[in-house]
């Protein structure tokens, strides 16, 4: 599943390919993904130029001269830029065709992605309005996490995966950040001290930023429309050993998601 670094890298790639391009037409082949694809896209988009591509949490926001195309990649969504027109394959649900022939194509085998259109401020859209602070921007720090965790007994891993607390931290980076901060994922949030919150906020920023800098912890294989995970310290390593103490890692379920940690290094 694409997480914040993959979405940010997608944003950079698409802004490079799309900024300044004028839309000729829209082809919707699948009327409904997680939500129906708005019918008005076919009328509203042609003639507009994409000015920029922005991001809020894991939503991509395409600035279309006064209107906003909003796309969430869901579990398996992938946006291809095709310099030349090409026949659509299976799971190619939506094409945005630009003047001269290039195509932005939305591919999504599991159809959990979302495509929206708004003429209003995209940040006030009901699906975006409640998203918490961006983890890579000032305002997300230990003091903030400490404040948000005081009255919450939920496991700290679920706290940081709650997009209303902080934007875009999914299962992979929650596992990795807690390992790096030395905090057990099943600790009640309210038991965290201020220094622990500081370490955790810093670890979240580090794992996300390092992943973006490396070109993502996923190798974005555009030809196969997939994100392939590379190596992590704990995520996906439930039967492995800890890279710090060499002891056995432990795997539990939290919020029905696989959670891996070192019972010695994380307290
Ligand atoms: Zn360890």
PDB file of C-alpha atoms and ligand atoms in Angstrom:
ATOM      1  CA  UNK A   1       0.000   0.000   0.000  1.00  0.00           C
ATOM      2  CA  UNK A   2       1.413   3.422  -0.863  1.00  0.00           C
ATOM      3  CA  UNK A   3       2.202   5.415   2.266  1.00  0.00           C
ATOM      4  CA  UNK A   4       3.152   9.066   2.648  1.00  0.00           C
ATOM      5  CA  UNK A   5       6.643   8.803   1.068  1.00  0.00           C
ATOM      6  CA  UNK A   6       5.273   6.966  -1.983  1.00  0.00           C
ATOM      7  CA  UNK A   7       2.500   9.542  -2.364  1.00  0.00           C
ATOM      8  CA  UNK A   8       5.003  12.399  -2.027  1.00  0.00           C
ATOM      9  CA  UNK A   9       7.260  10.819  -4.655  1.00  0.00           C
ATOM     10  CA  UNK A  10       4.229  10.309  -6.911  1.00  0.00           C
ATOM     11  CA  UNK A  11       3.396  13.990  -6.416  1.00  0.00           C
ATOM     12  CA  UNK A  12       6.893  15.092  -7.448  1.00  0.00           C
ATOM     13  CA  UNK A  13       6.928  12.789 -10.474  1.00  0.00           C
ATOM     14  CA  UNK A  14       3.496  13.929 -11.660  1.00  0.00           C
ATOM     15  CA  UNK A  15       4.136  17.605 -11.087  1.00  0.00           C
ATOM     16  CA  UNK A  16       7.207  17.303 -13.302  1.00  0.00           C
ATOM     17  CA  UNK A  17       5.197  15.493 -16.002  1.00  0.00           C
ATOM     18  CA  UNK A  18       1.897  17.397 -15.797  1.00  0.00           C
ATOM     19  CA  UNK A  19       2.411  21.034 -14.766  1.00  0.00           C
ATOM     20  CA  UNK A  20       1.423  23.322 -17.633  1.00  0.00           C
ATOM     21  CA  UNK A  21      -0.434  20.619 -19.582  1.00  0.00           C
ATOM     22  CA  UNK A  22      -3.919  21.358 -20.867  1.00  0.00           C
ATOM     23  CA  UNK A  23      -6.630  18.709 -20.566  1.00  0.00           C
ATOM     24  CA  UNK A  24      -8.403  17.634 -23.743  1.00  0.00           C
ATOM     25  CA  UNK A  25     -10.841  15.010 -22.458  1.00  0.00           C
ATOM     26  CA  UNK A  26     -11.608  12.521 -19.703  1.00  0.00           C
ATOM     27  CA  UNK A  27     -12.434   8.838 -20.168  1.00  0.00           C
ATOM     28  CA  UNK A  28     -14.084   7.081 -17.252  1.00  0.00           C
ATOM     29  CA  UNK A  29     -14.189   3.300 -17.747  1.00  0.00           C
ATOM     30  CA  UNK A  30     -15.237   2.322 -14.226  1.00  0.00           C
ATOM     31  CA  UNK A  31     -17.993   4.469 -12.721  1.00  0.00           C
ATOM     32  CA  UNK A  32     -17.314   3.508  -9.111  1.00  0.00           C
ATOM     33  CA  UNK A  33     -14.135   2.896  -7.122  1.00  0.00           C
ATOM     34  CA  UNK A  34     -14.370   3.308  -3.340  1.00  0.00           C
ATOM     35  CA  UNK A  35     -16.773   6.131  -4.215  1.00  0.00           C
ATOM     36  CA  UNK A  36     -18.381   6.928  -7.594  1.00  0.00           C
ATOM     37  CA  UNK A  37     -16.061   8.818  -9.966  1.00  0.00           C
ATOM     38  CA  UNK A  38     -17.805  12.210 -10.324  1.00  0.00           C
ATOM     39  CA  UNK A  39     -19.658  12.419 -13.649  1.00  0.00           C
ATOM     40  CA  UNK A  40     -18.909  16.144 -13.886  1.00  0.00           C
ATOM     41  CA  UNK A  41     -15.180  15.444 -14.447  1.00  0.00           C
ATOM     42  CA  UNK A  42     -15.851  14.870 -18.146  1.00  0.00           C
ATOM     43  CA  UNK A  43     -17.425  18.331 -18.408  1.00  0.00           C
ATOM     44  CA  UNK A  44     -15.370  20.284 -15.864  1.00  0.00           C
ATOM     45  CA  UNK A  45     -11.824  19.204 -16.766  1.00  0.00           C
ATOM     46  CA  UNK A  46     -11.504  19.679 -20.554  1.00  0.00           C
ATOM     47  CA  UNK A  47      -9.863  23.021 -21.383  1.00  0.00           C
ATOM     48  CA  UNK A  48      -8.270  23.398 -17.950  1.00  0.00           C
ATOM     49  CA  UNK A  49      -4.514  23.431 -17.406  1.00  0.00           C
ATOM     50  CA  UNK A  50      -2.879  21.641 -14.472  1.00  0.00           C
ATOM     51  CA  UNK A  51      -0.937  24.288 -12.583  1.00  0.00           C
ATOM     52  CA  UNK A  52       0.649  22.165  -9.880  1.00  0.00           C
ATOM     53  CA  UNK A  53       0.276  18.961  -7.910  1.00  0.00           C
ATOM     54  CA  UNK A  54       0.030  19.264  -4.141  1.00  0.00           C
ATOM     55  CA  UNK A  55      -0.377  16.762  -1.326  1.00  0.00           C
ATOM     56  CA  UNK A  56      -2.332  16.638   1.918  1.00  0.00           C
ATOM     57  CA  UNK A  57      -1.745  13.444   3.911  1.00  0.00           C
ATOM     58  CA  UNK A  58      -2.090  10.709   1.321  1.00  0.00           C
ATOM     59  CA  UNK A  59      -4.355  12.731  -0.979  1.00  0.00           C
ATOM     60  CA  UNK A  60      -2.946  14.151  -4.226  1.00  0.00           C
ATOM     61  CA  UNK A  61      -4.423  17.539  -5.135  1.00  0.00           C
ATOM     62  CA  UNK A  62      -4.241  18.632  -8.782  1.00  0.00           C
ATOM     63  CA  UNK A  63      -4.670  22.400  -9.146  1.00  0.00           C
ATOM     64  CA  UNK A  64      -6.795  22.764 -12.283  1.00  0.00           C
ATOM     65  CA  UNK A  65      -7.232  26.544 -12.539  1.00  0.00           C
ATOM     66  CA  UNK A  66      -9.916  27.131  -9.927  1.00  0.00           C
ATOM     67  CA  UNK A  67     -11.017  23.529  -9.562  1.00  0.00           C
ATOM     68  CA  UNK A  68      -9.295  20.648  -7.833  1.00  0.00           C
ATOM     69  CA  UNK A  69      -8.987  17.040  -8.860  1.00  0.00           C
ATOM     70  CA  UNK A  70      -8.366  15.019  -5.691  1.00  0.00           C
ATOM     71  CA  UNK A  71      -7.021  11.452  -5.883  1.00  0.00           C
ATOM     72  CA  UNK A  72      -6.311   8.937  -3.110  1.00  0.00           C
ATOM     73  CA  UNK A  73      -4.463   5.815  -4.251  1.00  0.00           C
ATOM     74  CA  UNK A  74      -6.150   3.542  -1.707  1.00  0.00           C
ATOM     75  CA  UNK A  75      -4.511   0.110  -1.353  1.00  0.00           C
ATOM     76  CA  UNK A  76      -3.296  -0.580  -4.871  1.00  0.00           C
ATOM     77  CA  UNK A  77      -3.825   2.598  -6.891  1.00  0.00           C
ATOM     78  CA  UNK A  78      -1.125   3.787  -9.288  1.00  0.00           C
ATOM     79  CA  UNK A  79      -0.978   6.853 -11.532  1.00  0.00           C
ATOM     80  CA  UNK A  80       0.865   6.339 -14.811  1.00  0.00           C
ATOM     81  CA  UNK A  81       1.967   9.159 -17.025  1.00  0.00           C
ATOM     82  CA  UNK A  82       1.994   7.955 -20.628  1.00  0.00           C
ATOM     83  CA  UNK A  83       3.780  10.304 -23.037  1.00  0.00           C
ATOM     84  CA  UNK A  84       1.941   8.613 -25.929  1.00  0.00           C
ATOM     85  CA  UNK A  85      -1.592   7.197 -26.006  1.00  0.00           C
ATOM     86  CA  UNK A  86      -1.761   3.421 -25.355  1.00  0.00           C
ATOM     87  CA  UNK A  87      -4.586   0.917 -25.163  1.00  0.00           C
ATOM     88  CA  UNK A  88      -5.973   0.550 -21.634  1.00  0.00           C
ATOM     89  CA  UNK A  89      -5.462  -2.725 -19.785  1.00  0.00           C
ATOM     90  CA  UNK A  90      -7.432  -4.410 -17.058  1.00  0.00           C
ATOM     91  CA  UNK A  91      -7.943  -2.192 -13.971  1.00  0.00           C
ATOM     92  CA  UNK A  92      -7.185   1.017 -15.930  1.00  0.00           C
ATOM     93  CA  UNK A  93     -10.260   2.872 -14.669  1.00  0.00           C
ATOM     94  CA  UNK A  94      -9.708   6.475 -15.668  1.00  0.00           C
ATOM     95  CA  UNK A  95      -7.756   8.388 -18.313  1.00  0.00           C
ATOM     96  CA  UNK A  96      -7.134  12.122 -18.373  1.00  0.00           C
ATOM     97  CA  UNK A  97      -5.999  12.890 -21.896  1.00  0.00           C
ATOM     98  CA  UNK A  98      -3.914  16.008 -22.553  1.00  0.00           C
ATOM     99  CA  UNK A  99      -3.595  18.106 -25.695  1.00  0.00           C
ATOM    100  CA  UNK A 100      -1.191  16.403 -28.075  1.00  0.00           C
ATOM    101  CA  UNK A 101      -1.828  12.902 -26.727  1.00  0.00           C
ATOM    102  CA  UNK A 102      -0.189  12.283 -23.313  1.00  0.00           C
ATOM    103  CA  UNK A 103      -2.353  10.496 -20.770  1.00  0.00           C
ATOM    104  CA  UNK A 104      -2.608  10.348 -16.986  1.00  0.00           C
ATOM    105  CA  UNK A 105      -3.997   6.872 -16.283  1.00  0.00           C
ATOM    106  CA  UNK A 106      -5.376   5.624 -12.966  1.00  0.00           C
ATOM    107  CA  UNK A 107      -4.776   1.902 -12.451  1.00  0.00           C
ATOM    108  CA  UNK A 108      -6.205   0.192  -9.348  1.00  0.00           C
ATOM    109  CA  UNK A 109      -6.741  -3.588  -9.129  1.00  0.00           C
ATOM    110  CA  UNK A 110      -8.547  -3.516  -5.786  1.00  0.00           C
ATOM    111  CA  UNK A 111     -10.545  -0.343  -6.466  1.00  0.00           C
ATOM    112  CA  UNK A 112     -10.104   1.200  -3.022  1.00  0.00           C
ATOM    113  CA  UNK A 113      -8.846   4.424  -4.575  1.00  0.00           C
ATOM    114  CA  UNK A 114     -10.858   7.639  -4.593  1.00  0.00           C
ATOM    115  CA  UNK A 115     -11.299  10.306  -7.275  1.00  0.00           C
ATOM    116  CA  UNK A 116     -13.022  13.569  -6.318  1.00  0.00           C
ATOM    117  CA  UNK A 117     -13.660  16.960  -7.883  1.00  0.00           C
ATOM    118  CA  UNK A 118     -14.272  20.250  -6.096  1.00  0.00           C
ATOM    119  CA  UNK A 119     -14.459  23.924  -7.000  1.00  0.00           C
ATOM    120  CA  UNK A 120     -14.054  24.841  -3.311  1.00  0.00           C
ATOM    121  CA  UNK A 121     -10.939  24.820  -1.121  1.00  0.00           C
ATOM    122  CA  UNK A 122      -9.831  21.161  -1.299  1.00  0.00           C
ATOM    123  CA  UNK A 123      -8.613  21.279   2.312  1.00  0.00           C
ATOM    124  CA  UNK A 124     -12.200  21.897   3.442  1.00  0.00           C
ATOM    125  CA  UNK A 125     -13.531  18.832   1.602  1.00  0.00           C
ATOM    126  CA  UNK A 126     -15.233  16.536   4.171  1.00  0.00           C
ATOM    127  CA  UNK A 127     -12.676  13.758   3.543  1.00  0.00           C
ATOM    128  CA  UNK A 128      -9.717  16.114   4.116  1.00  0.00           C
ATOM    129  CA  UNK A 129     -10.967  18.645   6.649  1.00  0.00           C
ATOM    130  CA  UNK A 130     -10.223  16.518   9.718  1.00  0.00           C
ATOM    131  CA  UNK A 131      -6.732  15.367   8.739  1.00  0.00           C
ATOM    132  CA  UNK A 132      -4.179  16.201  11.432  1.00  0.00           C
ATOM    133  CA  UNK A 133      -0.874  18.062  10.996  1.00  0.00           C
ATOM    134  CA  UNK A 134       1.614  17.052   8.308  1.00  0.00           C
ATOM    135  CA  UNK A 135       4.425  15.152  10.050  1.00  0.00           C
ATOM    136  CA  UNK A 136       7.168  16.792   7.967  1.00  0.00           C
ATOM    137  CA  UNK A 137       6.054  20.358   8.649  1.00  0.00           C
ATOM    138  CA  UNK A 138       6.625  22.477  11.770  1.00  0.00           C
ATOM    139  CA  UNK A 139       3.843  22.006  14.295  1.00  0.00           C
ATOM    140  CA  UNK A 140       4.215  18.257  14.574  1.00  0.00           C
ATOM    141  CA  UNK A 141       6.548  17.603  17.496  1.00  0.00           C
ATOM    142  CA  UNK A 142       6.834  15.994  20.909  1.00  0.00           C
ATOM    143  CA  UNK A 143       4.797  18.694  22.653  1.00  0.00           C
ATOM    144  CA  UNK A 144       1.950  18.161  20.209  1.00  0.00           C
ATOM    145  CA  UNK A 145       2.011  14.349  20.568  1.00  0.00           C
ATOM    146  CA  UNK A 146       2.176  14.680  24.350  1.00  0.00           C
ATOM    147  CA  UNK A 147      -0.920  16.928  24.362  1.00  0.00           C
ATOM    148  CA  UNK A 148      -2.869  14.639  22.025  1.00  0.00           C
ATOM    149  CA  UNK A 149      -2.025  11.498  23.996  1.00  0.00           C
ATOM    150  CA  UNK A 150      -3.025  12.667  27.507  1.00  0.00           C
ATOM    151  CA  UNK A 151      -6.644  11.504  27.542  1.00  0.00           C
ATOM    152  CA  UNK A 152      -6.205   8.520  25.216  1.00  0.00           C
ATOM    153  CA  UNK A 153      -5.640   4.977  26.400  1.00  0.00           C
ATOM    154  CA  UNK A 154      -5.518   3.536  22.861  1.00  0.00           C
ATOM    155  CA  UNK A 155      -2.252   1.746  21.917  1.00  0.00           C
ATOM    156  CA  UNK A 156       0.326   4.309  20.811  1.00  0.00           C
ATOM    157  CA  UNK A 157       0.726   2.609  17.442  1.00  0.00           C
ATOM    158  CA  UNK A 158      -2.976   3.170  16.714  1.00  0.00           C
ATOM    159  CA  UNK A 159      -2.694   6.750  17.942  1.00  0.00           C
ATOM    160  CA  UNK A 160       0.004   7.629  15.399  1.00  0.00           C
ATOM    161  CA  UNK A 161      -1.866   5.747  12.643  1.00  0.00           C
ATOM    162  CA  UNK A 162      -4.966   7.873  13.293  1.00  0.00           C
ATOM    163  CA  UNK A 163      -4.964  10.439  10.476  1.00  0.00           C
ATOM    164  CA  UNK A 164      -6.802  12.937  12.681  1.00  0.00           C
ATOM    165  CA  UNK A 165      -3.763  12.954  15.011  1.00  0.00           C
ATOM    166  CA  UNK A 166      -1.078  13.054  12.312  1.00  0.00           C
ATOM    167  CA  UNK A 167      -1.392  12.853   8.532  1.00  0.00           C
ATOM    168  CA  UNK A 168      -0.291   9.884   6.484  1.00  0.00           C
ATOM    169  CA  UNK A 169       1.483   7.534   8.946  1.00  0.00           C
ATOM    170  CA  UNK A 170       0.499   4.004   7.900  1.00  0.00           C
ATOM    171  CA  UNK A 171       1.356   0.570   9.251  1.00  0.00           C
ATOM    172  CA  UNK A 172       4.895   0.339   7.863  1.00  0.00           C
ATOM    173  CA  UNK A 173       6.188   3.659   9.186  1.00  0.00           C
ATOM    174  CA  UNK A 174       4.342   3.305  12.502  1.00  0.00           C
ATOM    175  CA  UNK A 175       6.189   0.011  13.115  1.00  0.00           C
ATOM    176  CA  UNK A 176       9.527   1.489  12.056  1.00  0.00           C
ATOM    177  CA  UNK A 177       9.171   4.745  14.009  1.00  0.00           C
ATOM    178  CA  UNK A 178       8.261   2.966  17.260  1.00  0.00           C
ATOM    179  CA  UNK A 179      11.275   0.678  16.893  1.00  0.00           C
ATOM    180  CA  UNK A 180      13.538   3.648  16.308  1.00  0.00           C
ATOM    181  CA  UNK A 181      12.064   5.504  19.289  1.00  0.00           C
ATOM    182  CA  UNK A 182      12.412   2.426  21.553  1.00  0.00           C
ATOM    183  CA  UNK A 183       8.707   2.421  22.452  1.00  0.00           C
ATOM    184  CA  UNK A 184       6.485  -0.683  22.599  1.00  0.00           C
ATOM    185  CA  UNK A 185       3.611  -0.341  20.104  1.00  0.00           C
ATOM    186  CA  UNK A 186       0.986  -1.585  22.570  1.00  0.00           C
ATOM    187  CA  UNK A 187       1.744   0.993  25.288  1.00  0.00           C
ATOM    188  CA  UNK A 188      -1.332   3.029  26.281  1.00  0.00           C
ATOM    189  CA  UNK A 189      -0.850   6.438  24.656  1.00  0.00           C
ATOM    190  CA  UNK A 190      -1.436   8.272  27.922  1.00  0.00           C
ATOM    191  CA  UNK A 191       1.517   6.447  29.530  1.00  0.00           C
ATOM    192  CA  UNK A 192       4.032   8.186  27.234  1.00  0.00           C
ATOM    193  CA  UNK A 193       6.317  10.756  28.838  1.00  0.00           C
ATOM    194  CA  UNK A 194       7.186  14.066  27.188  1.00  0.00           C
ATOM    195  CA  UNK A 195      10.720  12.873  26.259  1.00  0.00           C
ATOM    196  CA  UNK A 196       9.240   9.701  24.739  1.00  0.00           C
ATOM    197  CA  UNK A 197       6.811  11.804  22.693  1.00  0.00           C
ATOM    198  CA  UNK A 198       9.765  13.896  21.521  1.00  0.00           C
ATOM    199  CA  UNK A 199      11.681  10.785  20.442  1.00  0.00           C
ATOM    200  CA  UNK A 200       8.620   9.360  18.698  1.00  0.00           C
ATOM    201  CA  UNK A 201       7.804  12.546  16.779  1.00  0.00           C
ATOM    202  CA  UNK A 202      11.453  12.789  15.675  1.00  0.00           C
ATOM    203  CA  UNK A 203      11.491   9.108  14.652  1.00  0.00           C
ATOM    204  CA  UNK A 204       8.322   9.521  12.568  1.00  0.00           C
ATOM    205  CA  UNK A 205       9.846  12.485  10.741  1.00  0.00           C
ATOM    206  CA  UNK A 206      13.122  10.625  10.209  1.00  0.00           C
ATOM    207  CA  UNK A 207      11.674   7.406   8.781  1.00  0.00           C
ATOM    208  CA  UNK A 208       9.404   9.321   6.410  1.00  0.00           C
ATOM    209  CA  UNK A 209      12.095  11.765   5.299  1.00  0.00           C
ATOM    210  CA  UNK A 210      14.735   9.051   4.819  1.00  0.00           C
ATOM    211  CA  UNK A 211      12.305   7.071   2.740  1.00  0.00           C
ATOM    212  CA  UNK A 212      11.577  10.080   0.531  1.00  0.00           C
ATOM    213  CA  UNK A 213      15.299  10.834   0.228  1.00  0.00           C
ATOM    214  CA  UNK A 214      16.052   7.266  -0.812  1.00  0.00           C
ATOM    215  CA  UNK A 215      13.401   7.529  -3.495  1.00  0.00           C
ATOM    216  CA  UNK A 216      11.044   5.696  -1.147  1.00  0.00           C
ATOM    217  CA  UNK A 217      11.379   2.450   0.761  1.00  0.00           C
ATOM    218  CA  UNK A 218       9.322   1.062  -2.063  1.00  0.00           C
ATOM    219  CA  UNK A 219      10.877   0.724  -5.451  1.00  0.00           C
ATOM    220  CA  UNK A 220       8.245   2.305  -7.619  1.00  0.00           C
ATOM    221  CA  UNK A 221       8.071  -0.093 -10.545  1.00  0.00           C
ATOM    222  CA  UNK A 222       6.081   1.884 -13.016  1.00  0.00           C
ATOM    223  CA  UNK A 223       6.110  -0.852 -15.590  1.00  0.00           C
ATOM    224  CA  UNK A 224       4.282  -3.228 -13.251  1.00  0.00           C
ATOM    225  CA  UNK A 225       2.235  -0.569 -11.482  1.00  0.00           C
ATOM    226  CA  UNK A 226       3.350  -1.740  -8.076  1.00  0.00           C
ATOM    227  CA  UNK A 227       5.248  -0.637  -5.011  1.00  0.00           C
ATOM    228  CA  UNK A 228       7.785  -3.216  -3.882  1.00  0.00           C
ATOM    229  CA  UNK A 229       8.868  -3.027  -0.268  1.00  0.00           C
ATOM    230  CA  UNK A 230      12.585  -3.100   0.408  1.00  0.00           C
ATOM    231  CA  UNK A 231      14.145  -3.827   3.793  1.00  0.00           C
ATOM    232  CA  UNK A 232      12.799  -2.580   7.078  1.00  0.00           C
ATOM    233  CA  UNK A 233      14.087  -2.937  10.642  1.00  0.00           C
ATOM    234  CA  UNK A 234      10.884  -4.555  11.937  1.00  0.00           C
ATOM    235  CA  UNK A 235       8.020  -4.281   9.442  1.00  0.00           C
ATOM    236  CA  UNK A 236       7.379  -7.660   7.773  1.00  0.00           C
ATOM    237  CA  UNK A 237      10.112  -9.313   9.887  1.00  0.00           C
ATOM    238  CA  UNK A 238       7.970 -11.076  12.503  1.00  0.00           C
ATOM    239  CA  UNK A 239      10.223 -14.138  12.473  1.00  0.00           C
ATOM    240  CA  UNK A 240      13.468 -12.203  12.268  1.00  0.00           C
ATOM    241  CA  UNK A 241      15.896 -10.921  14.863  1.00  0.00           C
ATOM    242  CA  UNK A 242      16.486  -7.428  16.192  1.00  0.00           C
ATOM    243  CA  UNK A 243      19.194  -5.454  14.410  1.00  0.00           C
ATOM    244  CA  UNK A 244      20.233  -3.856  17.722  1.00  0.00           C
ATOM    245  CA  UNK A 245      20.267  -6.709  20.291  1.00  0.00           C
ATOM    246  CA  UNK A 246      20.000  -9.752  18.004  1.00  0.00           C
ATOM    247  CA  UNK A 247      17.087 -11.114  20.093  1.00  0.00           C
ATOM    248  CA  UNK A 248      13.902 -12.498  18.505  1.00  0.00           C
ATOM    249  CA  UNK A 249      11.366  -9.954  17.295  1.00  0.00           C
ATOM    250  CA  UNK A 250       7.765 -10.433  18.405  1.00  0.00           C
ATOM    251  CA  UNK A 251       4.650 -10.137  16.251  1.00  0.00           C
ATOM    252  CA  UNK A 252       1.218  -9.164  17.578  1.00  0.00           C
ATOM    253  CA  UNK A 253      -2.007  -7.793  16.066  1.00  0.00           C
ATOM    254  CA  UNK A 254      -3.072  -4.246  16.846  1.00  0.00           C
ATOM    255  CA  UNK A 255      -6.170  -2.831  15.162  1.00  0.00           C
ATOM    256  CA  UNK A 256      -6.045  -6.002  13.060  1.00  0.00           C
ATOM    257  CA  UNK A 257      -2.689  -5.001  11.554  1.00  0.00           C
ATOM    258  CA  UNK A 258       0.578  -6.869  11.866  1.00  0.00           C
ATOM    259  CA  UNK A 259       2.760  -5.267  14.514  1.00  0.00           C
ATOM    260  CA  UNK A 260       6.396  -6.273  14.975  1.00  0.00           C
ATOM    261  CA  UNK A 261       8.663  -5.062  17.759  1.00  0.00           C
ATOM    262  CA  UNK A 262      11.655  -5.994  19.894  1.00  0.00           C
ATOM    263  CA  UNK A 263      10.510  -6.796  23.453  1.00  0.00           C
ATOM    264  CA  UNK A 264      13.990  -5.893  24.785  1.00  0.00           C
ATOM    265  CA  UNK A 265      14.773  -2.669  22.913  1.00  0.00           C
ATOM    266  CA  UNK A 266      11.221  -1.271  22.999  1.00  0.00           C
ATOM    267  CA  UNK A 267       9.823  -0.570  26.469  1.00  0.00           C
TER     268      UNK A 267
HETATM  269 ZN1  LIG B   1      16.341  -5.528  20.290  1.00  0.00          ZN
END
